[in-house]
Amino acid sequence: MNAQPLIVHVLYRLDTGGMEHMLVTLINQTCQCYRHAVICLEGYGALRDQIEPDDVVCVALAKRPGKDWRCYFRLWRVLRDLRPDLVHTYNIGAVDVAPVARLAGVRRVVHAERGRDAADPRGESRKHQLLRRWLLPFIDRYLAVSMDLQDWLVEKVGIPFSRVACIPNGIDATAFAGTAHERGVRPLLGAFAPAGTVLIGTVGRLDAVKDHAGLIAAFRILCEALPHQREQLRLVLLGGGPQRAALEAQIARGELSTQVRLLGNRSDVAALLAEFDVFALSSIAEGMPGVLLEAMASGLPVVATDVGGVGEVVVAGMTGTLVPAGDPHALAAALRTYVADEQLRRRHGAAGRARVAARFSLHSMVSAYVALYDELLGRQANAVQPHMVSGLTGHKEH
């Protein structure tokens, strides 16, 4: 019988997304230290197949929208059967799992805050703040992915500082640096963006919180500002999601169909990033987007909205440019600067790659999670040696 502690991860749905890929990475990287199981309140998709250990149980509870009390009973029963040593919940969709876990006999609960949605991009919902504070007796540690979220938990939600930990995202930078090649050579996208074009790209779930509509609007403004270079400008968006039809219609209305492509979910994101010239992120809310780390590790300058923990990753004027959220004119102006200056693109891209390697390693992230788990479990600290195959490397979207 395996004597390693059992960590049960509970989230709303295991599907394509930055948080979900981080969870898969964490499981794959710590399977020598712990046993793992995943409970999906609503269900799971193909991402479940990227979990490497064969013994990881993945349970879908088919939760209905709203307060599905029968689902909570099913959750209680599953937790009673699994008997985990620690439960780790993720975001607002699973925060109310904590009392159920306690009723099922779970002694340790961690709750992670990894970002916000379009309905409450600044975390100002009084109801949700009170819910998180009310659940404090049931949660041993609140976990933030950025200093911005940590400060929000302490200052706005009212969680004691001693009960909050911050573990930034980390990646295996070598998985992206190894794909870099001479900019302008595009084995994958050359037909769409041939030599001489400037390719702007982004990766992310096509969801309202990512504001891809704002990015497309900014690209149109950019094209109008550079009429003589318009035919040399390209934009690609990687990822799928509920906004796709609306974005396709926006592209058609703007007469951008020859310059903008929606590539959908892809398994070759690292290779595609290597073909970009500039990376753009237009979100109205973020935690600490792993895709920014991947873009910077790929040697790309970044133009990003200054939301959440983005400013903790991107150093304005050194690795990229930060702009206000919801301002396509500012986004277009920042993109124009990089379109006009190839040397600036190279300098900021090189600085970004060095920053990720120095500050956001996969080993540091995994070691911090192991230290937190071991502290709460009362175990002697484990020394982890990640096998450096990031669960984000072959991802589809964020």
Coordinates of C-alpha atoms in Angstrom, one line a residue:
M1 CA 0.0 0.0 0.0
N2 CA 1.3 3.5 -0.9
A3 CA 2.0 5.4 2.3
Q4 CA 2.4 8.8 0.6
P5 CA -0.2 11.4 1.7
L6 CA -3.2 11.9 -0.6
I7 CA -3.8 15.4 -2.0
V8 CA -7.3 15.8 -3.5
H9 CA -7.7 18.8 -5.9
V10 CA -11.2 20.2 -6.3
L11 CA -12.1 22.6 -9.1
Y12 CA -15.2 23.5 -11.1
R13 CA -14.0 21.9 -14.4
L14 CA -10.8 20.4 -15.6
D15 CA -10.5 21.8 -19.1
T16 CA -8.2 24.0 -21.2
G17 CA -7.0 27.0 -19.2
G18 CA -3.9 28.3 -17.4
M19 CA -5.0 27.3 -13.9
E20 CA -5.9 23.8 -15.1
H21 CA -2.6 23.3 -16.8
M22 CA -0.8 24.4 -13.7
L23 CA -2.7 21.8 -11.7
V24 CA -1.7 19.1 -14.2
T25 CA 1.9 20.3 -14.0
L26 CA 1.8 20.2 -10.2
I27 CA 0.5 16.6 -10.1
N28 CA 3.0 15.4 -12.7
Q29 CA 5.9 17.1 -10.9
T30 CA 5.1 15.9 -7.4
C31 CA 3.8 12.3 -7.9
Q32 CA 6.9 11.0 -6.2
C33 CA 6.0 12.9 -3.0
Y34 CA 2.3 12.5 -2.9
R35 CA -0.7 10.6 -4.2
H36 CA -3.2 12.8 -6.1
A37 CA -6.8 12.7 -7.0
V38 CA -9.0 15.3 -8.8
I39 CA -12.6 16.1 -8.2
C40 CA -14.3 18.1 -10.9
L41 CA -17.6 19.6 -9.7
E42 CA -19.0 20.0 -13.3
G43 CA -16.8 17.7 -15.4
Y44 CA -13.5 17.4 -17.3
G45 CA -12.2 17.4 -20.9
A46 CA -9.2 16.2 -22.8
L47 CA -6.8 17.8 -20.4
R48 CA -7.4 14.9 -18.0
D49 CA -5.3 12.7 -20.4
Q50 CA -2.2 14.9 -19.7
I51 CA -2.1 13.7 -16.1
E52 CA 0.8 11.3 -16.3
P53 CA 0.6 9.0 -13.2
D54 CA -1.7 6.1 -13.9
D55 CA -3.1 6.0 -10.3
V56 CA -4.6 9.5 -10.3
V57 CA -8.4 9.2 -9.8
C58 CA -10.5 11.8 -11.6
V59 CA -14.1 12.1 -10.5
A60 CA -16.8 14.2 -12.3
L61 CA -19.8 15.1 -10.1
A62 CA -22.0 16.7 -12.9
K63 CA -22.9 19.7 -10.8
R64 CA -25.9 21.7 -12.0
P65 CA -25.7 25.5 -12.1
G66 CA -26.3 27.2 -8.8
K67 CA -26.4 25.5 -5.4
D68 CA -26.8 21.8 -6.3
W69 CA -27.1 20.3 -2.8
R70 CA -27.2 16.7 -4.2
C71 CA -23.8 17.5 -5.7
Y72 CA -22.4 18.5 -2.3
F73 CA -23.7 15.2 -0.9
R74 CA -21.9 13.3 -3.7
L75 CA -18.8 15.3 -2.9
W76 CA -19.0 14.5 0.8
R77 CA -19.4 10.8 -0.1
V78 CA -16.4 10.8 -2.5
L79 CA -14.2 12.5 0.1
R80 CA -15.3 10.0 2.7
D81 CA -14.3 7.2 0.4
L82 CA -10.9 8.8 -0.6
R83 CA -10.0 9.9 2.9
P84 CA -7.5 12.6 1.7
D85 CA -4.8 14.0 3.9
L86 CA -5.3 17.5 2.3
V87 CA -7.8 19.1 0.0
H88 CA -6.7 21.8 -2.4
T89 CA -9.6 23.9 -3.9
Y90 CA -9.3 26.4 -6.7
N91 CA -11.0 29.8 -7.3
I92 CA -14.5 31.0 -6.4
G93 CA -16.2 28.0 -8.1
A94 CA -14.9 25.6 -5.5
V95 CA -14.3 27.8 -2.4
D96 CA -17.5 26.5 -0.7
V97 CA -16.1 23.0 -0.8
A98 CA -14.2 23.7 2.4
P99 CA -17.0 23.0 4.9
V100 CA -18.0 19.8 3.0
A101 CA -14.4 18.7 3.2
R102 CA -14.3 19.3 7.0
L103 CA -17.6 17.4 7.4
A104 CA -16.0 14.5 5.5
G105 CA -13.2 14.4 8.0
V106 CA -10.5 16.2 6.1
R107 CA -8.0 17.8 8.4
R108 CA -6.2 20.2 6.1
V109 CA -7.7 22.5 3.4
V110 CA -5.9 24.9 1.1
H111 CA -7.8 27.3 -1.2
A112 CA -6.1 28.9 -4.2
E113 CA -7.1 32.2 -5.7
R114 CA -5.6 32.3 -9.2
G115 CA -7.6 35.0 -11.0
R116 CA -11.0 36.6 -11.6
D117 CA -13.7 36.5 -14.3
A118 CA -15.3 39.1 -16.5
A119 CA -18.2 39.6 -14.1
D120 CA -16.0 40.8 -11.2
P121 CA -12.6 41.7 -12.7
R122 CA -11.4 43.7 -9.6
G123 CA -12.8 41.3 -7.0
E124 CA -15.2 43.9 -5.7
S125 CA -18.2 41.7 -5.2
R126 CA -19.1 42.2 -1.5
K127 CA -21.0 38.9 -1.5
H128 CA -17.9 36.9 -2.7
Q129 CA -15.6 38.8 -0.3
L130 CA -17.9 37.9 2.6
L131 CA -18.1 34.3 1.5
R132 CA -14.3 34.0 1.5
R133 CA -14.1 35.6 5.0
W134 CA -16.9 33.4 6.4
L135 CA -15.0 30.3 5.2
L136 CA -11.8 31.3 7.1
P137 CA -12.4 28.8 9.9
F138 CA -12.6 25.9 7.4
I139 CA -9.5 26.9 5.4
D140 CA -5.9 26.5 6.7
R141 CA -4.2 28.6 4.1
Y142 CA -5.3 30.9 1.3
L143 CA -3.0 30.7 -1.6
A144 CA -2.4 33.6 -4.1
V145 CA -0.6 33.3 -7.4
S146 CA 0.5 36.9 -7.3
M147 CA 1.3 39.7 -4.8
D148 CA -1.7 41.6 -6.2
L149 CA -4.0 38.7 -5.2
Q150 CA -2.2 38.4 -1.9
D151 CA -2.7 42.1 -1.1
W152 CA -6.4 41.8 -2.1
L153 CA -7.0 38.8 0.1
V154 CA -5.5 40.7 3.1
E155 CA -6.6 44.2 2.5
K156 CA -10.0 43.8 0.8
V157 CA -11.3 40.4 1.9
G158 CA -9.9 40.6 5.4
I159 CA -7.9 37.3 5.6
P160 CA -5.1 37.5 8.2
F161 CA -1.7 37.9 6.6
S162 CA -0.4 34.8 8.5
R163 CA -3.0 32.7 6.7
V164 CA -2.1 33.7 3.2
A165 CA 0.8 32.4 1.1
C166 CA 1.9 33.5 -2.4
I167 CA 3.4 31.1 -4.9
P168 CA 4.0 32.6 -8.3
N169 CA 3.7 30.5 -11.5
G170 CA 6.8 28.9 -12.9
I171 CA 7.7 27.2 -16.1
D172 CA 10.5 25.1 -17.6
A173 CA 12.0 28.0 -19.7
T174 CA 14.2 25.6 -21.7
A175 CA 11.1 24.1 -23.2
F176 CA 10.5 27.4 -25.0
A177 CA 14.0 28.8 -25.5
G178 CA 14.9 25.6 -27.3
T179 CA 12.3 26.3 -30.0
A180 CA 13.5 29.8 -30.8
H181 CA 14.9 30.4 -34.3
E182 CA 15.6 33.3 -36.5
R183 CA 12.6 35.6 -36.4
G184 CA 10.8 35.7 -39.8
V185 CA 11.3 32.0 -40.6
R186 CA 7.9 30.4 -40.1
P187 CA 7.6 26.7 -40.9
L188 CA 4.0 26.6 -39.4
L189 CA 2.6 30.0 -40.3
G190 CA 4.7 31.0 -43.3
A191 CA 1.8 30.8 -45.8
F192 CA -0.2 33.2 -43.7
A193 CA 2.7 35.4 -42.4
P194 CA 5.5 35.2 -45.0
A195 CA 8.9 36.7 -44.6
G196 CA 8.7 40.5 -44.2
T197 CA 5.5 40.5 -42.2
V198 CA 5.3 41.4 -38.5
L199 CA 3.3 38.8 -36.7
I200 CA 1.5 39.7 -33.5
G201 CA 0.1 36.8 -31.5
T202 CA -1.8 35.8 -28.3
V203 CA -2.7 32.6 -26.6
G204 CA -5.8 32.3 -24.4
R205 CA -9.3 30.9 -24.0
L206 CA -11.7 32.9 -26.1
D207 CA -13.6 34.3 -23.1
A208 CA -14.8 37.7 -22.3
V209 CA -12.3 38.2 -19.5
K210 CA -9.5 38.0 -22.1
D211 CA -11.0 40.9 -24.1
H212 CA -9.9 39.6 -27.5
A213 CA -12.4 41.9 -29.0
G214 CA -10.3 44.8 -27.7
L215 CA -7.2 43.2 -29.2
I216 CA -8.8 42.9 -32.6
A217 CA -10.0 46.5 -32.3
A218 CA -6.5 47.6 -31.5
F219 CA -5.1 45.7 -34.5
R220 CA -7.6 47.5 -36.8
I221 CA -6.5 50.9 -35.3
L222 CA -2.9 49.9 -36.0
C223 CA -3.6 49.0 -39.6
E224 CA -5.4 52.3 -40.1
A225 CA -2.5 54.2 -38.6
L226 CA 0.0 52.4 -40.9
P227 CA -1.8 52.3 -44.3
H228 CA 1.4 51.7 -46.2
Q229 CA 2.4 48.8 -43.9
R230 CA -1.0 47.3 -43.5
E231 CA -0.3 44.4 -45.8
Q232 CA 2.7 43.4 -43.7
L233 CA 0.7 43.2 -40.4
R234 CA -0.7 39.9 -39.1
L235 CA -2.5 38.8 -36.0
V236 CA -3.1 35.3 -34.7
L237 CA -5.2 34.1 -31.7
L238 CA -4.6 30.6 -30.3
G239 CA -7.4 29.1 -28.2
G240 CA -11.0 28.2 -28.3
G241 CA -14.0 29.3 -26.3
P242 CA -17.4 30.8 -26.2
Q243 CA -16.4 34.1 -27.8
R244 CA -15.2 32.6 -31.1
A245 CA -18.4 33.3 -33.2
A246 CA -18.5 36.9 -32.0
L247 CA -14.8 37.4 -32.8
E248 CA -15.2 35.9 -36.3
A249 CA -18.0 38.3 -37.0
Q250 CA -15.9 41.2 -35.7
I251 CA -13.0 40.2 -38.0
A252 CA -15.4 40.1 -41.0
R253 CA -17.0 43.5 -40.2
G254 CA -13.5 45.0 -39.9
E255 CA -12.4 43.5 -43.3
L256 CA -9.5 41.9 -41.5
S257 CA -10.1 38.3 -42.7
T258 CA -6.8 38.2 -44.7
Q259 CA -4.8 39.5 -41.8
V260 CA -6.3 37.9 -38.7
R261 CA -6.6 34.2 -37.9
L262 CA -8.2 32.3 -35.1
L263 CA -6.2 29.1 -34.9
G264 CA -8.2 27.3 -32.2
N265 CA -6.8 24.9 -29.7
R266 CA -3.2 23.8 -30.6
S267 CA -0.8 21.3 -29.1
D268 CA 2.2 23.0 -30.7
V269 CA 2.1 26.3 -28.8
A270 CA 5.8 26.5 -28.1
A271 CA 6.6 26.1 -31.8
L272 CA 4.0 28.7 -32.7
L273 CA 5.3 31.2 -30.1
A274 CA 8.7 31.0 -31.8
E275 CA 7.1 32.3 -35.0
F276 CA 5.6 35.4 -33.3
D277 CA 7.3 38.8 -33.4
V278 CA 5.3 40.4 -30.6
F279 CA 3.1 38.9 -27.9
A280 CA -0.1 40.7 -26.9
L281 CA -2.3 40.2 -23.8
S282 CA -5.5 42.2 -23.6
S283 CA -7.2 40.8 -20.5
I284 CA -9.4 42.8 -18.2
A285 CA -8.4 40.6 -15.2
E286 CA -5.6 38.1 -14.5
G287 CA -3.9 36.4 -11.7
M288 CA -0.4 35.7 -13.0
P289 CA -0.8 34.4 -16.6
G290 CA 1.6 31.5 -17.3
V291 CA 1.3 32.4 -21.0
L292 CA 3.3 35.6 -20.4
L293 CA 6.1 33.5 -18.9
E294 CA 6.0 31.3 -22.0
A295 CA 6.0 34.2 -24.4
M296 CA 9.0 35.8 -22.6
A297 CA 10.8 32.5 -22.4
S298 CA 10.4 32.4 -26.2
G299 CA 12.2 35.7 -26.5
L300 CA 9.2 37.8 -27.3
P301 CA 8.5 41.4 -26.3
V302 CA 5.2 41.7 -24.6
V303 CA 2.4 44.3 -24.8
A304 CA 0.0 43.6 -22.0
T305 CA -2.8 45.2 -20.0
D306 CA -1.7 46.3 -16.5
V307 CA -4.1 44.1 -14.5
G308 CA -3.6 41.7 -11.6
G309 CA -0.1 40.2 -11.4
V310 CA 0.9 41.1 -15.0
G311 CA 3.1 43.9 -13.8
E312 CA 5.0 41.4 -11.5
V313 CA 6.0 39.6 -14.7
V314 CA 6.4 42.3 -17.3
V315 CA 8.9 45.1 -16.5
A316 CA 7.7 48.1 -18.5
G317 CA 10.4 49.5 -20.7
M318 CA 12.6 46.5 -20.2
T319 CA 10.8 43.4 -21.2
G320 CA 7.6 44.9 -22.7
T321 CA 5.0 47.6 -22.4
L322 CA 2.0 47.9 -20.1
V323 CA -1.2 49.6 -21.1
P324 CA -4.6 50.3 -19.4
A325 CA -7.2 47.6 -19.7
G326 CA -10.1 48.3 -22.1
D327 CA -8.1 50.9 -24.1
P328 CA -7.6 49.7 -27.7
H329 CA -6.0 52.9 -28.7
A330 CA -3.3 52.6 -26.1
L331 CA -2.8 48.9 -27.0
A332 CA -2.5 49.9 -30.7
A333 CA 0.1 52.6 -29.9
A334 CA 2.2 50.2 -27.9
L335 CA 2.1 47.6 -30.7
R336 CA 3.0 50.2 -33.2
T337 CA 6.3 51.0 -31.3
Y338 CA 7.4 47.3 -31.7
V339 CA 6.2 47.0 -35.3
A340 CA 8.5 50.0 -36.2
D341 CA 11.6 48.8 -34.3
E342 CA 13.0 45.3 -34.8
Q343 CA 16.0 46.0 -32.5
L344 CA 13.7 47.0 -29.7
R345 CA 11.8 43.8 -30.2
R346 CA 15.0 41.8 -29.9
R347 CA 16.3 43.7 -26.8
H348 CA 13.0 43.4 -24.9
G349 CA 12.6 39.8 -25.9
A350 CA 16.1 38.9 -24.7
A351 CA 15.6 40.7 -21.4
G352 CA 12.2 38.9 -20.9
R353 CA 13.8 35.5 -21.5
A354 CA 16.5 36.2 -18.9
R355 CA 13.9 37.4 -16.4
V356 CA 11.8 34.2 -16.7
A357 CA 14.9 32.0 -16.3
A358 CA 16.0 33.9 -13.2
R359 CA 12.7 34.6 -11.4
F360 CA 10.0 32.1 -12.6
S361 CA 11.4 28.6 -12.7
L362 CA 9.4 25.5 -12.6
H363 CA 11.6 24.1 -9.8
S364 CA 11.0 27.1 -7.6
M365 CA 7.2 26.8 -8.1
V366 CA 7.1 23.1 -7.4
S367 CA 9.4 23.4 -4.4
A368 CA 7.2 26.1 -2.9
Y369 CA 4.0 23.9 -3.2
V370 CA 5.8 20.9 -1.7
A371 CA 7.0 23.1 1.2
L372 CA 3.5 24.4 1.8
Y373 CA 1.9 20.9 1.7
D374 CA 4.6 19.4 4.0
E375 CA 4.2 22.2 6.5
L376 CA 0.4 21.7 6.7
L377 CA 0.8 17.9 6.9
G378 CA 3.5 18.1 9.6
R379 CA 6.0 16.2 7.4
Q380 CA 9.7 16.5 7.1
A381 CA 10.4 18.7 4.1
N382 CA 10.8 16.9 0.8
A383 CA 13.6 17.8 -1.6
V384 CA 12.0 17.8 -5.1
Q385 CA 13.8 17.4 -8.4
P386 CA 11.3 18.2 -11.1
H387 CA 11.8 16.2 -14.3
M388 CA 11.5 19.5 -16.3
V389 CA 8.7 18.6 -18.6
S390 CA 6.3 21.5 -17.9
G391 CA 2.6 20.6 -18.0
L392 CA 2.2 23.9 -19.9
T393 CA 4.5 23.1 -22.7
G394 CA 2.1 21.1 -24.8
H395 CA -1.0 22.9 -23.7
K396 CA -3.8 24.0 -25.9
E397 CA -4.7 27.4 -24.4
H398 CA -4.8 29.5 -21.3

